[in-house]
mmCIF file of C-alpha atoms and ligand atoms in Angstrom:
data_model
loop_
_atom_site.group_PDB
_atom_site.id
_atom_site.type_symbol
_atom_site.label_atom_id
_atom_site.label_comp_id
_atom_site.label_asym_id
_atom_site.label_seq_id
_atom_site.Cartn_x
_atom_site.Cartn_y
_atom_site.Cartn_z
ATOM 1 C CA MET Z 12 7.059 -18.239 30.290
ATOM 2 C CA LYS Z 13 5.908 -20.092 27.178
ATOM 3 C CA LYS Z 14 7.785 -19.288 23.975
ATOM 4 C CA MET Z 15 6.018 -17.422 21.191
ATOM 5 C CA ILE Z 16 6.163 -18.987 17.711
ATOM 6 C CA VAL Z 17 6.810 -16.379 14.995
ATOM 7 C CA SER Z 18 5.578 -17.158 11.477
ATOM 8 C CA PRO Z 19 6.510 -14.293 9.109
ATOM 9 C CA SER Z 20 4.277 -13.908 6.049
ATOM 10 C CA VAL Z 21 6.014 -13.871 2.671
ATOM 11 C CA LEU Z 22 3.177 -11.736 1.322
ATOM 12 C CA SER Z 23 5.448 -8.773 2.130
ATOM 13 C CA ALA Z 24 8.566 -10.425 0.645
ATOM 14 C CA ASP Z 25 10.075 -9.894 -2.801
ATOM 15 C CA LEU Z 26 8.006 -12.655 -4.426
ATOM 16 C CA ALA Z 27 10.314 -12.750 -7.442
ATOM 17 C CA ASP Z 28 13.163 -13.747 -5.127
ATOM 18 C CA LEU Z 29 11.229 -16.028 -2.807
ATOM 19 C CA GLY Z 30 13.831 -18.739 -2.264
ATOM 20 C CA ASN Z 31 16.358 -16.252 -0.928
ATOM 21 C CA GLU Z 32 13.673 -14.485 1.098
ATOM 22 C CA CYS Z 33 12.844 -17.835 2.765
ATOM 23 C CA ARG Z 34 16.506 -18.356 3.646
ATOM 24 C CA ARG Z 35 16.742 -14.815 4.971
ATOM 25 C CA LEU Z 36 13.731 -15.463 7.246
ATOM 26 C CA ARG Z 37 15.217 -18.736 8.520
ATOM 27 C CA ASP Z 38 18.598 -17.105 9.164
ATOM 28 C CA SER Z 39 16.845 -14.280 11.013
ATOM 29 C CA GLY Z 40 15.221 -16.691 13.457
ATOM 30 C CA ALA Z 41 11.765 -17.312 11.973
ATOM 31 C CA ASP Z 42 10.170 -20.421 13.510
ATOM 32 C CA TRP Z 43 7.781 -21.069 10.604
ATOM 33 C CA ILE Z 44 7.078 -19.419 7.246
ATOM 34 C CA HIS Z 45 3.511 -18.266 6.610
ATOM 35 C CA CYS Z 46 2.296 -18.731 3.022
ATOM 36 C CA ASP Z 47 -0.789 -16.681 2.099
ATOM 37 C CA VAL Z 48 -2.621 -18.436 -0.728
ATOM 38 C CA MET Z 49 -5.376 -16.268 -2.270
ATOM 39 C CA ASP Z 50 -7.712 -17.159 -5.124
ATOM 40 C CA GLY Z 51 -9.340 -13.861 -6.153
ATOM 41 C CA SER Z 52 -12.721 -15.274 -5.091
ATOM 42 C CA PHE Z 53 -12.775 -15.898 -1.346
ATOM 43 C CA VAL Z 54 -10.638 -12.743 -1.042
ATOM 44 C CA PRO Z 55 -10.154 -9.929 -3.572
ATOM 45 C CA ASN Z 56 -6.478 -10.676 -4.259
ATOM 46 C CA ILE Z 57 -4.442 -13.405 -5.976
ATOM 47 C CA THR Z 58 -1.057 -14.653 -4.796
ATOM 48 C CA PHE Z 59 0.397 -18.113 -5.478
ATOM 49 C CA GLY Z 60 -0.398 -21.819 -5.267
ATOM 50 C CA MET Z 61 1.074 -25.288 -4.859
ATOM 51 C CA PRO Z 62 3.993 -25.016 -7.334
ATOM 52 C CA VAL Z 63 5.397 -22.039 -5.446
ATOM 53 C CA VAL Z 64 5.071 -23.781 -2.070
ATOM 54 C CA LYS Z 65 6.836 -26.792 -3.566
ATOM 55 C CA ASP Z 66 9.765 -24.628 -4.653
ATOM 56 C CA MET Z 67 9.940 -22.838 -1.277
ATOM 57 C CA ARG Z 68 10.321 -26.269 0.322
ATOM 58 C CA LYS Z 69 13.628 -26.744 -1.545
ATOM 59 C CA TYR Z 70 15.159 -23.699 0.146
ATOM 60 C CA VAL Z 71 14.323 -24.206 3.838
ATOM 61 C CA ASP Z 72 13.545 -26.998 6.293
ATOM 62 C CA ILE Z 73 11.502 -24.992 8.803
ATOM 63 C CA PRO Z 74 7.729 -25.619 8.856
ATOM 64 C CA LEU Z 75 5.660 -24.103 6.052
ATOM 65 C CA ASP Z 76 2.448 -22.701 7.521
ATOM 66 C CA VAL Z 77 -0.008 -22.517 4.616
ATOM 67 C CA HIS Z 78 -3.001 -20.189 5.036
ATOM 68 C CA LEU Z 79 -5.578 -21.007 2.360
ATOM 69 C CA MET Z 80 -7.820 -18.049 1.566
ATOM 70 C CA ILE Z 81 -9.615 -19.964 -1.181
ATOM 71 C CA ASP Z 82 -13.160 -21.207 -1.770
ATOM 72 C CA LYS Z 83 -13.752 -24.949 -1.307
ATOM 73 C CA PRO Z 84 -10.218 -25.594 -0.017
ATOM 74 C CA GLU Z 85 -10.986 -29.334 0.189
ATOM 75 C CA ARG Z 86 -10.188 -29.457 -3.551
ATOM 76 C CA TYR Z 87 -6.495 -28.727 -2.969
ATOM 77 C CA ILE Z 88 -5.511 -30.131 0.448
ATOM 78 C CA SER Z 89 -3.654 -33.211 -0.793
ATOM 79 C CA GLN Z 90 -1.788 -31.133 -3.367
ATOM 80 C CA PHE Z 91 -0.570 -28.628 -0.765
ATOM 81 C CA ALA Z 92 0.453 -31.520 1.491
ATOM 82 C CA ASP Z 93 2.405 -33.094 -1.370
ATOM 83 C CA ALA Z 94 4.026 -29.725 -2.080
ATOM 84 C CA GLY Z 95 5.521 -29.793 1.424
ATOM 85 C CA ALA Z 96 3.100 -27.900 3.676
ATOM 86 C CA ASP Z 97 3.448 -28.779 7.376
ATOM 87 C CA LEU Z 98 0.383 -26.927 8.614
ATOM 88 C CA ILE Z 99 -2.663 -26.178 6.471
ATOM 89 C CA THR Z 100 -5.240 -23.653 7.637
ATOM 90 C CA VAL Z 101 -8.617 -23.344 5.932
ATOM 91 C CA HIS Z 102 -11.352 -20.774 6.475
ATOM 92 C CA LEU Z 103 -14.520 -21.816 8.277
ATOM 93 C CA GLU Z 104 -16.445 -19.574 5.871
ATOM 94 C CA ALA Z 105 -14.972 -21.247 2.762
ATOM 95 C CA CYS Z 106 -15.378 -24.984 3.420
ATOM 96 C CA THR Z 107 -18.181 -27.143 2.063
ATOM 97 C CA ASN Z 108 -17.751 -29.455 5.077
ATOM 98 C CA VAL Z 109 -15.460 -28.124 7.800
ATOM 99 C CA ARG Z 110 -15.067 -31.384 9.738
ATOM 100 C CA ALA Z 111 -14.306 -33.457 6.628
ATOM 101 C CA THR Z 112 -11.753 -30.879 5.472
ATOM 102 C CA LEU Z 113 -9.938 -30.817 8.831
ATOM 103 C CA ARG Z 114 -9.870 -34.636 8.838
ATOM 104 C CA LEU Z 115 -8.479 -34.643 5.312
ATOM 105 C CA ILE Z 116 -5.652 -32.287 6.353
ATOM 106 C CA ARG Z 117 -4.663 -34.660 9.166
ATOM 107 C CA ASP Z 118 -5.009 -37.717 6.927
ATOM 108 C CA CYS Z 119 -2.529 -36.055 4.571
ATOM 109 C CA GLY Z 120 -0.030 -35.865 7.451
ATOM 110 C CA CYS Z 121 -0.327 -32.128 8.196
ATOM 111 C CA LYS Z 122 -1.437 -30.166 11.254
ATOM 112 C CA ALA Z 123 -4.974 -28.871 10.796
ATOM 113 C CA GLY Z 124 -5.785 -25.187 11.229
ATOM 114 C CA LEU Z 125 -9.115 -23.404 11.051
ATOM 115 C CA SER Z 126 -9.407 -19.663 10.507
ATOM 116 C CA VAL Z 127 -12.202 -17.209 11.189
ATOM 117 C CA LYS Z 128 -12.708 -13.752 9.703
ATOM 118 C CA PRO Z 129 -13.115 -10.857 12.167
ATOM 119 C CA ALA Z 130 -16.918 -10.863 12.000
ATOM 120 C CA THR Z 131 -17.424 -14.635 12.341
ATOM 121 C CA SER Z 132 -18.779 -15.785 15.705
ATOM 122 C CA LEU Z 133 -16.390 -18.013 17.651
ATOM 123 C CA GLN Z 134 -19.321 -20.069 18.818
ATOM 124 C CA TYR Z 135 -19.114 -22.063 15.560
ATOM 125 C CA ILE Z 136 -15.670 -23.344 16.601
ATOM 126 C CA GLU Z 137 -16.746 -25.412 19.598
ATOM 127 C CA GLN Z 138 -18.038 -28.318 17.482
ATOM 128 C CA TYR Z 139 -14.680 -28.713 15.695
ATOM 129 C CA LYS Z 140 -12.248 -28.465 18.587
ATOM 130 C CA ASP Z 141 -11.554 -32.221 18.604
ATOM 131 C CA CYS Z 142 -10.208 -32.119 15.029
ATOM 132 C CA LEU Z 143 -8.171 -28.914 15.322
ATOM 133 C CA ASP Z 144 -4.454 -28.328 15.940
ATOM 134 C CA MET Z 145 -4.580 -24.550 15.496
ATOM 135 C CA LEU Z 146 -7.199 -21.813 15.444
ATOM 136 C CA LEU Z 147 -6.320 -18.688 13.444
ATOM 137 C CA ILE Z 148 -8.009 -15.520 14.629
ATOM 138 C CA MET Z 149 -7.837 -12.973 11.807
ATOM 139 C CA SER Z 150 -7.077 -9.502 13.136
ATOM 140 C CA VAL Z 151 -7.780 -7.815 9.752
ATOM 141 C CA GLU Z 152 -10.116 -8.660 6.874
ATOM 142 C CA PRO Z 153 -8.166 -11.271 4.889
ATOM 143 C CA GLY Z 154 -6.785 -10.257 1.512
ATOM 144 C CA PHE Z 155 -3.981 -7.753 1.965
ATOM 145 C CA GLY Z 156 -0.903 -7.096 4.055
ATOM 146 C CA GLY Z 157 -0.219 -3.807 5.803
ATOM 147 C CA GLN Z 158 -3.706 -3.262 7.249
ATOM 148 C CA LYS Z 159 -4.579 -1.858 10.664
ATOM 149 C CA PHE Z 160 -4.840 -4.334 13.549
ATOM 150 C CA MET Z 161 -8.348 -4.730 15.000
ATOM 151 C CA GLU Z 162 -8.453 -4.141 18.747
ATOM 152 C CA GLN Z 163 -11.284 -6.647 19.256
ATOM 153 C CA THR Z 164 -8.664 -9.387 18.721
ATOM 154 C CA TYR Z 165 -7.567 -9.438 22.388
ATOM 155 C CA ARG Z 166 -11.117 -10.187 23.498
ATOM 156 C CA ARG Z 167 -11.549 -12.799 20.785
ATOM 157 C CA LEU Z 168 -8.329 -14.563 21.814
ATOM 158 C CA ARG Z 169 -9.524 -14.849 25.392
ATOM 159 C CA GLU Z 170 -12.905 -16.121 24.246
ATOM 160 C CA ALA Z 171 -11.236 -18.604 21.855
ATOM 161 C CA ARG Z 172 -9.035 -20.016 24.626
ATOM 162 C CA LYS Z 173 -12.103 -20.757 26.736
ATOM 163 C CA ILE Z 174 -13.672 -22.592 23.799
ATOM 164 C CA VAL Z 175 -10.732 -24.675 22.515
ATOM 165 C CA GLY Z 176 -8.783 -25.311 25.737
ATOM 166 C CA ASP Z 177 -5.013 -25.601 26.073
ATOM 167 C CA LYS Z 178 -4.171 -28.188 23.418
ATOM 168 C CA VAL Z 179 -5.047 -26.056 20.378
ATOM 169 C CA LEU Z 180 -2.566 -23.380 19.276
ATOM 170 C CA LEU Z 181 -3.989 -19.872 18.866
ATOM 171 C CA GLN Z 182 -2.560 -17.930 15.933
ATOM 172 C CA VAL Z 183 -3.090 -14.233 15.145
ATOM 173 C CA ASP Z 184 -2.707 -12.792 11.637
ATOM 174 C CA GLY Z 185 -2.965 -9.203 10.402
ATOM 175 C CA GLY Z 186 -1.424 -5.968 11.588
ATOM 176 C CA VAL Z 187 0.771 -7.688 14.187
ATOM 177 C CA ASN Z 188 3.697 -5.457 15.208
ATOM 178 C CA LEU Z 189 6.239 -4.918 17.965
ATOM 179 C CA THR Z 190 3.767 -2.821 19.975
ATOM 180 C CA ASN Z 191 0.814 -5.209 20.056
ATOM 181 C CA ALA Z 192 2.871 -8.450 20.245
ATOM 182 C CA PRO Z 193 3.317 -8.400 24.060
ATOM 183 C CA LEU Z 194 -0.406 -7.711 24.507
ATOM 184 C CA LEU Z 195 -1.256 -10.599 22.169
ATOM 185 C CA ALA Z 196 1.014 -12.883 24.189
ATOM 186 C CA GLU Z 197 -0.774 -11.802 27.341
ATOM 187 C CA ALA Z 198 -4.164 -12.476 25.713
ATOM 188 C CA GLY Z 199 -3.071 -16.065 24.979
ATOM 189 C CA ALA Z 200 -1.616 -16.102 21.442
ATOM 190 C CA ASP Z 201 0.821 -18.958 20.709
ATOM 191 C CA VAL Z 202 1.736 -18.039 17.122
ATOM 192 C CA LEU Z 203 2.171 -14.560 15.634
ATOM 193 C CA VAL Z 204 2.043 -14.002 11.876
ATOM 194 C CA ALA Z 205 3.691 -10.777 10.710
ATOM 195 C CA GLY Z 206 4.330 -9.546 7.188
ATOM 196 C CA SER Z 207 5.091 -5.845 7.063
ATOM 197 C CA ALA Z 208 6.474 -5.698 10.621
ATOM 198 C CA VAL Z 209 9.173 -8.200 9.624
ATOM 199 C CA PHE Z 210 9.911 -7.153 6.031
ATOM 200 C CA ASN Z 211 9.791 -3.380 6.607
ATOM 201 C CA ALA Z 212 12.065 -3.569 9.650
ATOM 202 C CA THR Z 213 15.600 -2.251 9.212
ATOM 203 C CA ASP Z 214 16.880 -5.302 11.088
ATOM 204 C CA MET Z 215 14.820 -8.454 10.378
ATOM 205 C CA SER Z 216 16.483 -10.554 13.118
ATOM 206 C CA GLU Z 217 15.815 -7.902 15.712
ATOM 207 C CA ALA Z 218 12.154 -7.613 14.647
ATOM 208 C CA ILE Z 219 11.646 -11.380 14.923
ATOM 209 C CA ARG Z 220 13.443 -11.518 18.271
ATOM 210 C CA LYS Z 221 11.227 -8.739 19.637
ATOM 211 C CA LEU Z 222 8.069 -10.412 18.328
ATOM 212 C CA LYS Z 223 9.106 -13.543 20.231
ATOM 213 C CA GLY Z 224 9.102 -11.464 23.425
HETATM 214 C C1 DX5 U 8 -3.872 -11.154 5.177
HETATM 215 C C2 DX5 U 8 -2.839 -12.227 5.346
HETATM 216 C C3 DX5 U 8 -1.755 -11.900 6.323
HETATM 217 C C4 DX5 U 8 -0.941 -10.691 5.964
HETATM 218 C C5 DX5 U 8 -0.236 -10.165 7.167
HETATM 219 O O1 DX5 U 8 -4.923 -11.654 4.448
HETATM 220 O O2 DX5 U 8 -3.432 -13.419 5.780
HETATM 221 O O3 DX5 U 8 -0.922 -13.026 6.547
HETATM 222 O O4 DX5 U 8 0.024 -10.981 5.003
HETATM 223 O O5 DX5 U 8 0.434 -9.018 6.795
HETATM 224 P P1 DX5 U 8 0.658 -7.811 7.829
HETATM 225 O O6 DX5 U 8 1.457 -8.379 8.954
HETATM 226 O O7 DX5 U 8 1.393 -6.805 7.026
HETATM 227 O O8 DX5 U 8 -0.703 -7.364 8.260
HETATM 228 ZN ZN1 ZN U 9 -2.201 -15.151 6.496
#
């Protein structure tokens, strides 16, 4: 059986102690660290930007998986790459030119991810599959941690797999927990993002191990 990649979101971490939280995630078995960047415009919340990612990079060597929930993300790709991002995911709904933005991410030496909100048709993805390393299927409305998982996600994962084929990783983000993780694996997910399920667990290592399946 293929191994699930677990990318815990630091949105649920103690953001004033982020370096130690990153180390705690690494020591608990996290494969990647998911960084939720929000601009108060594309989503109604504000988190952190490039300087914080740059400082996280000093604490851990595991891949930093940067999820940009910002308008016109093309403005900041090279800066996030310079800060130490390994994967950069932009929203289809936020880009001025999706193809050019995905190319720019790769030209900066990062893996290119594209994300879709729950109501966005997956049919738009087909035209970009050649310039994609990862497709992020949002399973909540982006903006906040701790929301309820949307059940439509299983169907969307199966549909996404048919569209992008086997070479593109499928990531799920929002409301992922120990109960839905096995069902997401079965529906074809390669990468699970989890914030509250990891940080609210009494035993972080155990939570990550169980998410891996
Ligand atoms: C939501 C973010 C998610 C969120 C996940 O906009 O993209 O990464 O932090 O948090 P949980 O797992 O608590 O839903
Ligand atoms: Zn995210």
